[in-house]
Amino acid sequence: MANLNTWEQFWYYLVNNGSYVLSQFVRHFLISIYGVLLAAIIGIPIGIIIARKRQLSAFVISVANVIQTVPSLAMLSIVMLGLGLGVNTVIFTVFLYSLLPIIKNTYTGMASVDKTILDSGKGMGMTSFQILYMVELPLAMSVIMAGIRNALVVAIGITAIGAFVGAGGLGDIIVRGTNATNGGAIILAGALPTAMMAIISDLVLGFFQRRLEPKKV
Amino acid sequence: MPKENPIVVFKDVKKVYRGGNIAVEHINLTINKGDFVCFIGRSGSGKTTAMRMINRMLEPSGGTILYNGEDIHKTDAVKLRRRIGYVIQNIGLMPHMTIYENITLVPKLLKWPEEKRRKKAKELIKLVELPEDFLDRYPSELSGGQQQRVGVIRALAADQDLILMDEPFGALDPITRESLQELVKHLQEKLGKTVVFVTHDMDEALKLATQIVVMDSGHIIQNASPSEILQHPANDFVEDLIGEDRLMQARADVTTVSQIMLKNPVSITPGRSLSEAVRLMRQRRVDTLLVTDDDDYLKGYIDIETLNTSYRHATSVSDILNTKIFYVVDDTLLRDTVDRILKRGLKYVPVVDKNGKLRGIVTRAAIVDMVYDTIWGDSDDGGESGSEKNENTSRSGAASNAREV
Ligand SMILES: Nc1ncnc2c1ncn2[C@@H]1O[C@H](COP(=O)(O)OP(=O)(O)OP(=O)(O)O)[C@@H](O)[C@H]1O
Ligand SMILES: [Mg+2]
């Protein structure tokens, strides 16, 4: 009975605060996307470079690993010391967490391209840049996409915590719910869309990842 | 040696890998336009290394390589590679590109217009007898042999006149391999392409090459035409590589009948009496006698059976002379005779010169001897096998006299 009550309250909240929830939803999504995109812009080239210079790979990947092991709340606080309260802190934190899966997958994807294919490409007179964008990247793309997919799901979770540093997003609704007496319904109004966003992102990127899968010879 | 039209010239080329491993050294080699050159040698002998320096996939550590008279070190490596077709052992088709995109990759790099590329692709796919709709397939949708066909035509798509192939057919079944060998031979002969082909299959090399380059531990051991290699292998290593069977075959290819015939065959003239004939047979322990006239012209033969049955009513050799005799001329190649001797079940065949004069006989035993010589009879063999060989020769001498019909 109480459960049903909470659901009723949840619907009531959604109907009355629909535009607020929607705007936080969009904000939440954008924060996550920005962080991941930034990580992709930096991380993919790093992945490419360490795939070319294997000696660097161990070092770079272990640095990214260390970043990953810092608990997200601690990371938020540390970044906040530098960037202050607000949305930038969250974007930067998301960026840091996304680096590892993106760098690692780019590296793995590039390294797993069949050497004989690269050799034949070079032998046919492709420049190393042509080999990169006509052969290596297309063949590594599905693995890179898997890294981005991973990063985005994690990012959506981290962004939820970002409400603590005043970045807004669906986490903001959850915080409100925890502060209100009997705020279960409000918490749901923040938590359910967050979960949905994570699941749908995962499905959509998973679809792209499969589409990009290279055909096996 | 005057060479008409060199397309690739190696001048004292050397390649040292990191760590000081000398892969090839003192490579001097001229490849002429239209040649089919096979590099052959054991694994690790430096064949791939030598080949990959031609399209600058590897840089020599010393010496120079000329391509069409130009020092390749001074050319742009990328442009050079677009002018030279390259087929690697694992085919190396791009898995994410269609067959069409694969074939026309180099033309695309060279910025050919789309229609020209399309036309070329259709022309080439026809050349290897694959259906045109294969152009839209991906490599994974083709069999290994079909993929390698595409690999071969991909190396021709930009009208390259030099094609490098590194053990391209090693992984294929014999029938597919044969049809692809025919294809590249056709390309070389009919389209005038120059082919440099790495293999460690001597049969393949002998079949395809106009020039065979035998390599061992980074050095060229012998560089010659297939027949030259077969007839005059430079050393034991080359002989080993060629193999006993082929060497014997090759020896049969150049040995004439007169080289292995036994001279002084037992013969008699038609005017002699039969008792003389019998005495001669007993004395020489043979069962047939060749019959010649006084000037040694072969007339026929007599054998012990006829002699036995006609002893009472015949008196001279000419009475029982059998003129139906199979003989060979002394400068016939052994190759052409062996089969006939074996097929007719003959124990021996008389050998005559061009005028019909009896010169000797070729026996089965002599053929066996030749086989024996080829396999074990190297002159620098140990004393034991040498004496064995002598024994055998004398045994075969006896055998040649103990003719049976
Ligand atoms: N990248 C490399 N670094 C160091 N040594 C190498 C390298 N590539 C080849 N070698 C060495 O150089 C020698 C010649 O190698 P190469 O690949 O030319 O032989 P190959 O005749 O093509 O043999 P295979 O028939 O096995 O292909 C070998 O001893 C090999 O170990
Ligand atoms: Mg090799």
XYZ file of C-alpha atoms and ligand atoms in Angstrom:
654
model
C 0.000 0.000 0.000
C 2.781 2.304 0.981
C 4.615 1.186 -2.110
C 1.765 2.082 -4.358
C 1.622 5.331 -2.528
C 5.199 6.060 -3.394
C 4.533 5.301 -7.054
C 1.514 7.641 -6.995
C 3.616 10.308 -5.424
C 6.320 9.637 -8.039
C 3.868 10.176 -10.903
C 2.462 13.218 -9.203
C 5.972 14.664 -8.892
C 6.813 13.905 -12.503
C 3.623 15.450 -13.807
C 4.014 18.593 -11.748
C 7.764 19.006 -12.166
C 8.075 17.515 -15.634
C 10.008 20.348 -17.184
C 12.373 20.501 -14.208
C 13.118 16.782 -14.412
C 13.566 16.988 -18.163
C 15.964 19.915 -17.945
C 18.020 18.096 -15.275
C 17.947 14.993 -17.467
C 19.354 16.913 -20.428
C 21.893 18.644 -18.233
C 22.966 15.336 -16.727
C 23.358 13.774 -20.142
C 25.336 16.704 -21.524
C 27.743 16.761 -18.581
C 28.448 13.054 -19.118
C 28.790 13.445 -22.872
C 31.117 16.432 -22.604
C 33.386 14.617 -20.216
C 33.498 11.502 -22.379
C 33.967 13.471 -25.597
C 36.840 15.373 -24.051
C 38.364 12.073 -22.954
C 37.897 10.680 -26.467
C 39.544 13.714 -28.051
C 42.548 13.348 -25.769
C 42.476 9.607 -25.138
C 42.184 8.251 -28.692
C 45.325 10.051 -29.907
C 47.141 8.925 -26.752
C 46.004 5.374 -27.468
C 47.244 5.669 -31.048
C 50.582 7.026 -29.930
C 51.198 4.314 -27.363
C 50.154 1.688 -29.912
C 52.917 3.036 -32.143
C 55.417 3.423 -29.329
C 54.875 0.322 -27.277
C 57.479 1.322 -24.685
C 55.191 4.139 -23.530
C 52.108 1.976 -23.223
C 52.857 0.381 -19.852
C 53.533 3.757 -18.250
C 50.533 5.563 -19.720
C 48.089 2.779 -18.955
C 49.266 2.435 -15.370
C 48.812 6.183 -14.814
C 45.275 5.904 -16.167
C 44.763 2.890 -13.924
C 45.801 4.856 -10.851
C 43.291 7.568 -11.717
C 40.608 4.909 -11.984
C 41.288 3.562 -8.500
C 40.583 6.884 -6.743
C 37.005 6.752 -5.356
C 34.755 9.090 -7.283
C 33.707 11.202 -4.308
C 37.352 11.707 -3.359
C 38.208 12.581 -6.931
C 35.387 15.106 -7.084
C 36.661 16.761 -3.942
C 40.237 16.872 -5.191
C 39.223 18.358 -8.529
C 36.967 20.796 -6.701
C 40.013 22.141 -4.869
C 41.324 23.218 -8.219
C 38.237 24.116 -10.200
C 35.856 25.155 -7.437
C 32.173 24.315 -7.216
C 30.192 23.901 -10.385
C 29.738 21.967 -13.558
C 33.377 22.133 -14.760
C 34.538 20.078 -11.824
C 32.150 17.278 -12.762
C 33.026 17.379 -16.443
C 36.705 17.193 -15.585
C 36.142 14.299 -13.202
C 34.157 12.417 -15.838
C 36.985 13.160 -18.248
C 39.547 11.638 -15.898
C 37.529 8.478 -15.368
C 36.852 8.069 -19.063
C 40.512 8.242 -20.028
C 41.383 4.730 -18.954
C 38.737 2.774 -20.897
C 39.233 4.937 -23.971
C 43.043 4.865 -24.007
C 43.135 1.200 -23.163
C 40.638 0.197 -25.816
C 42.194 2.373 -28.483
C 45.521 0.798 -27.689
C 44.092 -2.720 -27.699
C 42.109 -2.106 -30.880
C 45.110 -0.725 -32.720
C 47.445 -3.401 -31.435
C 45.102 -6.181 -32.492
C 45.042 -5.170 -36.148
C 46.700 -7.972 -38.108
C 50.328 -7.037 -38.799
C 50.251 -8.644 -42.225
C 47.448 -6.296 -43.241
C 49.479 -3.288 -42.178
C 52.448 -4.729 -44.006
C 50.488 -5.208 -47.187
C 49.071 -1.697 -46.891
C 52.532 -0.250 -46.562
C 53.784 -2.450 -49.373
C 51.093 -1.087 -51.653
C 52.320 2.411 -51.068
C 50.041 3.788 -48.368
C 51.525 6.551 -46.273
C 51.512 5.926 -42.541
C 48.691 8.444 -42.188
C 46.671 6.623 -44.848
C 47.310 3.353 -43.063
C 46.050 4.957 -39.865
C 42.772 6.321 -41.144
C 42.046 3.846 -43.920
C 43.090 0.659 -42.160
C 43.919 0.834 -38.478
C 41.164 3.097 -37.236
C 38.376 1.416 -39.202
C 39.538 -1.960 -37.954
C 39.981 -0.757 -34.366
C 36.791 1.303 -34.294
C 34.526 -1.266 -32.695
C 36.957 -1.830 -29.839
C 37.350 1.928 -29.378
C 33.561 2.236 -29.384
C 33.373 -0.388 -26.646
C 35.691 1.792 -24.567
C 33.533 4.863 -25.142
C 30.441 2.865 -24.214
C 32.080 1.775 -20.981
C 33.186 5.297 -20.239
C 29.733 6.775 -20.850
C 27.946 4.360 -18.515
C 30.445 5.121 -15.754
C 30.197 8.840 -16.537
C 26.435 8.861 -16.040
C 26.958 7.435 -12.565
C 29.653 9.931 -11.679
C 27.569 12.846 -12.906
C 24.847 11.787 -10.442
C 27.291 12.393 -7.585
C 28.212 15.697 -9.197
C 25.178 17.286 -7.564
C 27.236 17.506 -4.368
C 29.484 20.082 -5.975
C 26.529 22.005 -7.344
C 26.672 20.913 -10.944
C 22.983 20.064 -11.214
C 21.722 17.091 -13.167
C 19.495 14.268 -12.029
C 21.622 13.923 -8.897
C 20.186 17.256 -7.847
C 16.705 15.712 -7.670
C 18.043 12.791 -5.656
C 19.693 15.170 -3.165
C 16.405 17.043 -2.822
C 14.626 13.777 -2.105
C 17.087 12.828 0.604
C 16.611 16.193 2.256
C 12.800 16.034 2.201
C 10.838 14.032 4.742
C 9.192 11.114 2.967
C 11.224 12.007 -0.134
C 11.274 8.463 -1.544
C 9.216 9.449 -4.549
C 11.474 12.376 -5.328
C 14.553 10.155 -5.056
C 12.902 7.816 -7.555
C 12.228 10.714 -9.904
C 15.978 11.337 -9.978
C 17.251 7.762 -9.804
C 15.003 6.063 -12.362
C 15.822 8.437 -15.249
C 19.521 8.094 -14.361
C 19.334 4.331 -14.589
C 17.312 4.560 -17.781
C 19.856 6.910 -19.328
C 22.672 4.502 -18.505
C 20.838 1.491 -19.889
C 19.751 3.190 -23.100
C 23.213 4.672 -23.730
C 24.661 1.235 -23.280
C 22.207 -0.318 -25.729
C 22.633 2.368 -28.378
C 26.423 2.376 -28.256
C 26.405 -1.410 -28.171
C 24.476 -1.347 -31.416
C 27.033 0.968 -33.029
C 29.850 -1.137 -31.705
C 28.466 -4.216 -33.401
C 27.893 -2.323 -36.618
C 31.535 -1.283 -36.623
C 32.835 -4.776 -36.037
C 35.268 -5.659 -38.828
C 34.606 -8.744 -40.913
C 36.915 -11.584 -40.120
C 39.032 -12.830 -43.015
C 77.789 -10.542 -69.399
C 75.749 -8.101 -71.445
C 72.253 -7.754 -70.009
C 69.668 -6.254 -72.300
C 67.092 -4.577 -70.160
C 67.651 -4.583 -66.427
C 64.673 -3.535 -64.301
C 66.269 -4.285 -60.936
C 69.970 -4.419 -60.178
C 71.488 -5.362 -56.826
C 75.010 -4.113 -56.328
C 76.847 -5.704 -53.426
C 73.796 -5.386 -51.231
C 73.957 -6.231 -47.572
C 71.386 -6.213 -44.809
C 72.257 -6.340 -41.165
C 69.377 -6.457 -38.713
C 69.493 -4.872 -35.337
C 71.600 -7.019 -33.073
C 74.163 -7.606 -35.798
C 72.372 -10.486 -37.510
C 73.607 -10.442 -41.109
C 70.573 -11.491 -43.116
C 72.054 -11.083 -46.592
C 75.475 -10.102 -47.870
C 77.282 -9.604 -51.187
C 74.091 -9.758 -53.189
C 74.831 -9.012 -56.835
C 71.933 -9.679 -59.103
C 70.435 -8.366 -62.307
C 66.786 -8.877 -63.064
C 65.786 -8.180 -66.640
C 62.420 -6.965 -67.858
C 60.074 -9.853 -68.522
C 62.047 -12.277 -66.386
C 60.513 -14.620 -63.877
C 63.017 -14.781 -61.059
C 62.608 -17.280 -58.247
C 64.478 -16.866 -54.977
C 64.812 -20.279 -53.440
C 66.515 -21.478 -50.293
C 65.947 -22.846 -46.842
C 64.015 -20.983 -44.197
C 66.053 -18.042 -42.922
C 68.325 -17.897 -45.949
C 67.400 -14.281 -46.609
C 64.937 -14.577 -49.501
C 62.297 -12.315 -47.992
C 64.927 -9.865 -46.836
C 66.408 -9.618 -50.326
C 62.993 -9.161 -51.910
C 61.704 -6.578 -49.465
C 64.642 -4.328 -50.150
C 63.416 -3.914 -53.726
C 60.335 -1.951 -52.682
C 62.096 -0.410 -49.731
C 60.097 -2.279 -47.155
C 63.598 -2.773 -45.820
C 66.557 -0.479 -46.282
C 69.873 -2.096 -47.222
C 72.716 -1.635 -44.755
C 75.153 -1.462 -47.658
C 75.302 -1.465 -51.436
C 72.801 -0.042 -53.891
C 69.690 -1.233 -55.645
C 68.672 0.241 -58.982
C 65.106 0.219 -60.243
C 64.908 1.130 -63.914
C 68.402 2.502 -63.588
C 67.515 4.724 -60.651
C 69.026 4.327 -57.199
C 65.928 3.489 -55.178
C 67.407 5.056 -52.112
C 66.986 8.418 -53.816
C 63.355 7.841 -54.778
C 60.249 8.408 -52.694
C 59.514 5.072 -51.003
C 55.745 5.534 -51.151
C 55.761 6.332 -54.871
C 58.138 3.457 -55.536
C 55.817 0.990 -53.806
C 52.852 2.167 -55.840
C 54.787 1.237 -58.968
C 55.672 -2.247 -57.749
C 53.050 -4.918 -57.140
C 53.438 -6.825 -53.900
C 51.781 -10.087 -52.913
C 52.488 -11.469 -49.466
C 52.095 -14.995 -48.212
C 49.085 -14.297 -46.021
C 47.379 -12.472 -48.866
C 46.786 -9.411 -46.683
C 43.455 -8.326 -48.124
C 41.810 -5.525 -46.166
C 38.990 -7.259 -44.269
C 36.887 -4.101 -44.007
C 37.025 -3.300 -47.690
C 35.066 -4.952 -50.486
C 36.902 -6.879 -53.184
C 36.413 -3.874 -55.437
C 37.954 -1.540 -52.878
C 40.772 -3.973 -52.292
C 41.624 -4.347 -55.959
C 41.495 -0.639 -56.652
C 43.342 0.494 -53.556
C 46.528 1.538 -55.304
C 44.663 3.222 -58.205
C 42.731 5.101 -55.537
C 45.940 6.173 -53.847
C 47.090 7.309 -57.284
C 43.829 9.269 -57.607
C 42.477 7.519 -60.672
C 38.936 8.599 -61.542
C 36.148 6.292 -60.402
C 35.142 5.023 -63.895
C 38.695 4.064 -64.721
C 39.007 2.168 -61.460
C 35.680 0.390 -62.008
C 36.718 -0.617 -65.513
C 40.064 -1.921 -64.305
C 38.471 -3.934 -61.517
C 36.051 -5.592 -63.939
C 38.831 -6.352 -66.376
C 40.997 -7.911 -63.670
C 38.293 -9.975 -62.013
C 37.575 -11.458 -65.433
C 41.252 -12.247 -65.838
C 41.143 -14.573 -62.832
C 37.785 -16.019 -63.832
C 35.805 -14.821 -60.871
C 32.234 -13.576 -61.327
C 31.806 -9.841 -61.449
C 29.440 -9.706 -58.476
C 32.336 -10.828 -56.289
C 33.467 -7.209 -56.484
C 30.848 -6.284 -53.916
C 31.750 -9.034 -51.506
C 34.070 -8.863 -48.533
C 37.229 -10.984 -48.371
C 35.687 -13.118 -45.620
C 33.073 -14.233 -48.119
C 35.686 -15.758 -50.442
C 37.614 -19.006 -50.223
C 41.363 -18.953 -49.612
C 42.148 -19.603 -53.253
C 39.743 -16.920 -54.431
C 41.259 -14.491 -51.961
C 44.732 -15.182 -53.267
C 43.506 -14.604 -56.822
C 42.319 -11.221 -55.683
C 45.665 -10.738 -53.973
C 47.416 -11.336 -57.280
C 45.268 -9.017 -59.373
C 45.459 -6.358 -56.695
C 49.177 -6.253 -57.391
C 48.449 -5.503 -61.054
C 45.688 -2.962 -60.721
C 47.854 0.081 -61.287
C 49.614 -1.502 -64.282
C 52.701 -2.290 -62.249
C 55.262 -3.982 -64.445
C 57.219 -5.507 -61.581
C 55.502 -7.817 -59.144
C 57.040 -9.157 -55.956
C 55.549 -12.319 -54.531
C 56.598 -13.814 -51.227
C 55.596 -17.475 -51.065
C 52.178 -16.527 -52.315
C 50.771 -19.996 -52.798
C 52.258 -21.839 -49.860
C 48.980 -22.224 -48.022
C 46.871 -23.383 -50.960
C 45.831 -26.861 -51.981
C 47.756 -28.335 -54.938
C 45.028 -27.804 -57.531
C 44.392 -24.186 -56.615
C 48.118 -23.609 -56.427
C 48.583 -24.982 -59.901
C 45.928 -22.768 -61.415
C 47.428 -19.718 -59.731
C 50.882 -20.677 -60.904
C 49.498 -20.788 -64.397
C 47.951 -17.383 -63.875
C 51.180 -15.685 -62.844
C 53.115 -17.479 -65.551
C 50.556 -16.178 -68.010
C 50.926 -12.658 -66.650
C 54.642 -12.829 -67.030
C 54.630 -14.347 -70.498
C 51.653 -12.681 -72.124
C 51.557 -9.329 -70.384
C 55.317 -9.007 -70.159
C 55.347 -8.480 -66.405
C 58.532 -9.029 -64.481
C 57.997 -11.309 -61.508
C 60.209 -11.825 -58.480
C 58.947 -14.848 -56.630
C 60.085 -16.292 -53.319
C 59.500 -19.982 -52.762
C 61.086 -22.935 -51.105
C 59.406 -25.387 -53.416
C 61.859 -26.432 -56.120
C 59.080 -27.810 -58.313
C 57.411 -24.426 -58.272
C 60.674 -22.685 -59.115
C 61.524 -25.052 -61.955
C 58.058 -24.711 -63.372
C 57.803 -20.942 -63.277
C 61.235 -19.393 -63.324
C 63.334 -18.172 -66.179
C 66.040 -17.464 -63.643
C 66.557 -19.224 -60.331
C 68.484 -17.573 -57.536
C 69.578 -20.114 -54.948
C 70.274 -18.582 -51.559
C 71.919 -19.998 -48.491
C 72.732 -18.177 -45.242
C 72.376 -14.793 -46.852
C 74.464 -15.483 -49.930
C 73.592 -16.208 -53.520
C 74.931 -19.688 -54.181
C 73.864 -19.942 -57.775
C 72.011 -17.717 -60.194
C 71.103 -19.433 -63.431
C 68.356 -20.713 -65.666
C 66.406 -23.767 -64.487
C 68.057 -26.084 -67.003
C 71.489 -24.760 -66.124
C 70.780 -25.354 -62.430
C 69.600 -28.882 -63.115
C 72.510 -29.778 -65.317
C 75.260 -28.007 -63.449
C 74.297 -27.523 -59.814
C 76.969 -25.278 -58.300
C 77.577 -27.463 -55.266
C 76.186 -30.113 -52.961
C 73.823 -27.660 -51.380
C 72.139 -26.898 -54.674
C 72.037 -30.585 -55.523
C 70.375 -31.269 -52.203
C 67.853 -28.579 -52.848
C 67.052 -29.943 -56.273
C 66.685 -33.416 -54.877
C 67.749 -36.823 -56.171
C 64.674 -37.530 -58.212
C 64.893 -34.357 -60.196
C 68.650 -34.662 -60.653
C 68.223 -38.122 -62.093
C 65.452 -36.881 -64.274
C 67.683 -34.012 -65.330
C 70.548 -36.324 -66.068
C 68.299 -38.451 -68.234
C 67.355 -35.215 -69.911
C 70.864 -34.551 -71.187
C 72.541 -37.933 -71.259
C 72.712 -39.476 -74.717
C 72.476 -43.125 -75.400
C 76.115 -43.344 -76.446
C 77.217 -42.128 -73.019
C 75.862 -45.147 -71.216
C 76.007 -47.808 -73.889
C 78.278 -50.816 -73.612
C 80.759 -50.911 -76.432
C 81.925 -54.102 -78.180
C 78.624 -55.953 -78.189
C 78.717 -59.598 -79.088
C 77.987 -59.821 -82.789
C 78.413 -62.171 -85.707
C 78.282 -61.903 -89.487
C 75.556 -63.639 -91.552
C 78.018 -65.838 -93.392
C 79.174 -67.724 -90.296
C 77.944 -71.203 -89.551
C 75.540 -71.979 -86.778
C 78.073 -74.016 -84.901
C 80.286 -70.982 -84.782
C 77.349 -69.014 -83.452
C 76.716 -71.559 -80.715
C 80.333 -71.564 -79.724
C 80.340 -67.777 -79.498
C 77.209 -67.773 -77.369
C 78.632 -70.305 -74.981
C 81.937 -68.523 -74.796
C 80.350 -65.132 -74.051
C 77.477 -66.635 -72.055
C 74.749 -64.814 -73.993
C 71.506 -66.042 -75.523
C 71.232 -63.695 -78.477
C 73.713 -62.432 -81.011
C 73.480 -59.270 -83.018
C 74.179 -59.818 -86.672
C 76.183 -57.301 -88.686
C 77.743 -57.421 -92.104
C 81.463 -57.124 -92.626
C 81.277 -53.339 -92.421
C 79.471 -53.465 -89.061
C 76.053 -52.472 -90.431
C 73.331 -53.921 -88.208
C 71.287 -56.564 -90.013
C 69.281 -58.217 -87.259
C 69.773 -60.817 -84.568
C 69.621 -64.491 -83.867
C 68.555 -66.063 -80.599
C 69.141 -69.357 -78.926
C 65.569 -70.602 -79.308
C 65.405 -70.256 -83.084
C 68.847 -71.694 -83.290
C 67.745 -74.690 -81.264
C 64.631 -75.420 -83.320
C 66.253 -74.929 -86.745
C 69.596 -76.507 -86.012
C 68.962 -79.470 -88.327
C 67.816 -77.753 -91.532
C 69.787 -74.510 -91.260
C 73.487 -74.124 -91.686
C 74.452 -70.454 -91.596
C 73.503 -67.500 -89.475
C 71.720 -65.833 -92.378
C 69.209 -68.737 -92.482
C 67.762 -67.934 -89.061
C 68.378 -64.183 -89.130
C 65.607 -62.211 -87.522
C 65.564 -58.779 -89.159
C 62.781 -57.302 -87.097
C 64.978 -55.487 -84.632
C 64.368 -52.436 -82.532
C 67.388 -50.177 -82.252
C 68.247 -46.612 -81.214
C 70.594 -44.080 -82.737
C 73.566 -43.183 -80.575
C 72.852 -39.465 -80.146
C 69.275 -40.022 -78.959
C 68.612 -38.595 -75.512
C 68.346 -41.263 -72.914
C 65.124 -39.705 -71.686
C 63.434 -40.693 -74.946
C 64.793 -44.207 -74.850
C 64.221 -45.233 -71.280
C 60.493 -45.374 -71.739
C 60.680 -47.420 -74.905
C 63.083 -49.896 -73.416
C 60.900 -50.289 -70.369
C 57.627 -50.435 -72.283
C 58.798 -53.068 -74.751
C 60.185 -55.138 -71.955
C 63.507 -55.273 -73.750
C 66.544 -56.428 -71.853
C 68.764 -54.431 -74.143
C 68.619 -52.330 -77.270
C 71.315 -52.176 -79.955
C 72.744 -48.745 -80.623
C 73.688 -47.698 -84.139
C 75.226 -44.548 -85.502
C 73.522 -42.355 -88.062
C 74.553 -44.654 -90.897
C 73.266 -47.795 -89.254
C 76.591 -49.164 -88.065
C 76.414 -51.080 -84.790
C 78.083 -49.118 -81.999
C 77.007 -50.836 -78.817
C 74.034 -51.793 -76.685
C 72.052 -50.147 -73.926
C 70.970 -52.583 -71.255
C 68.484 -52.269 -68.465
C 71.410 -52.766 -66.170
C 73.104 -49.686 -67.588
C 70.013 -47.644 -66.823
C 69.965 -49.012 -63.303
C 73.600 -48.003 -63.074
C 72.807 -44.464 -64.019
C 70.158 -44.251 -61.356
C 72.620 -45.672 -58.897
C 75.339 -43.239 -59.901
C 73.043 -40.285 -59.524
C 71.955 -41.198 -56.061
C 75.113 -42.516 -54.435
C 77.858 -42.191 -56.952
C 79.341 -38.785 -56.080
C 82.997 -38.858 -56.936
C 84.050 -37.377 -53.585
C 82.232 -40.089 -51.669
C 84.116 -42.234 -49.152
C 86.175 -45.190 -50.300
C 83.663 -47.737 -49.123
C 80.827 -46.575 -51.282
C 83.302 -46.167 -54.127
C 84.233 -49.836 -54.041
C 80.602 -50.737 -53.751
C 80.005 -48.823 -56.916
C 82.779 -50.659 -58.726
C 81.378 -53.975 -57.681
C 78.075 -52.987 -59.052
C 79.496 -51.895 -62.353
C 81.168 -55.235 -62.835
C 78.002 -57.019 -61.806
C 76.056 -55.053 -64.372
C 78.676 -55.924 -66.934
C 77.982 -59.582 -66.282
C 74.273 -58.963 -66.359
C 74.529 -57.383 -69.757
C 76.037 -60.535 -71.130
C 73.550 -62.858 -69.500
C 70.775 -61.750 -71.757
C 67.530 -63.595 -71.650
C 64.648 -63.275 -74.017
N 63.116 -8.076 -38.390
C 64.175 -8.879 -38.197
N 65.046 -8.654 -37.185
C 66.126 -9.435 -37.002
N 66.438 -10.484 -37.761
C 65.611 -10.790 -38.775
C 64.440 -10.003 -39.056
N 63.819 -10.521 -40.128
C 64.556 -11.587 -40.501
N 65.632 -11.748 -39.707
C 66.683 -12.770 -39.840
O 67.290 -12.633 -41.095
C 67.522 -13.883 -41.695
C 66.837 -13.957 -43.047
O 65.440 -13.879 -42.875
P 64.412 -13.916 -44.070
O 63.073 -13.596 -43.518
O 64.913 -13.073 -45.166
O 64.480 -15.449 -44.488
P 63.663 -16.226 -45.584
O 64.652 -16.793 -46.517
O 62.605 -15.364 -46.158
O 63.025 -17.401 -44.736
P 61.572 -18.075 -44.828
O 61.649 -19.090 -45.927
O 61.431 -18.731 -43.494
O 60.579 -16.999 -45.064
C 67.025 -14.907 -40.698
O 68.131 -15.386 -39.988
C 66.102 -14.156 -39.806
O 66.124 -14.688 -38.515
Mg 60.426 -15.396 -46.074
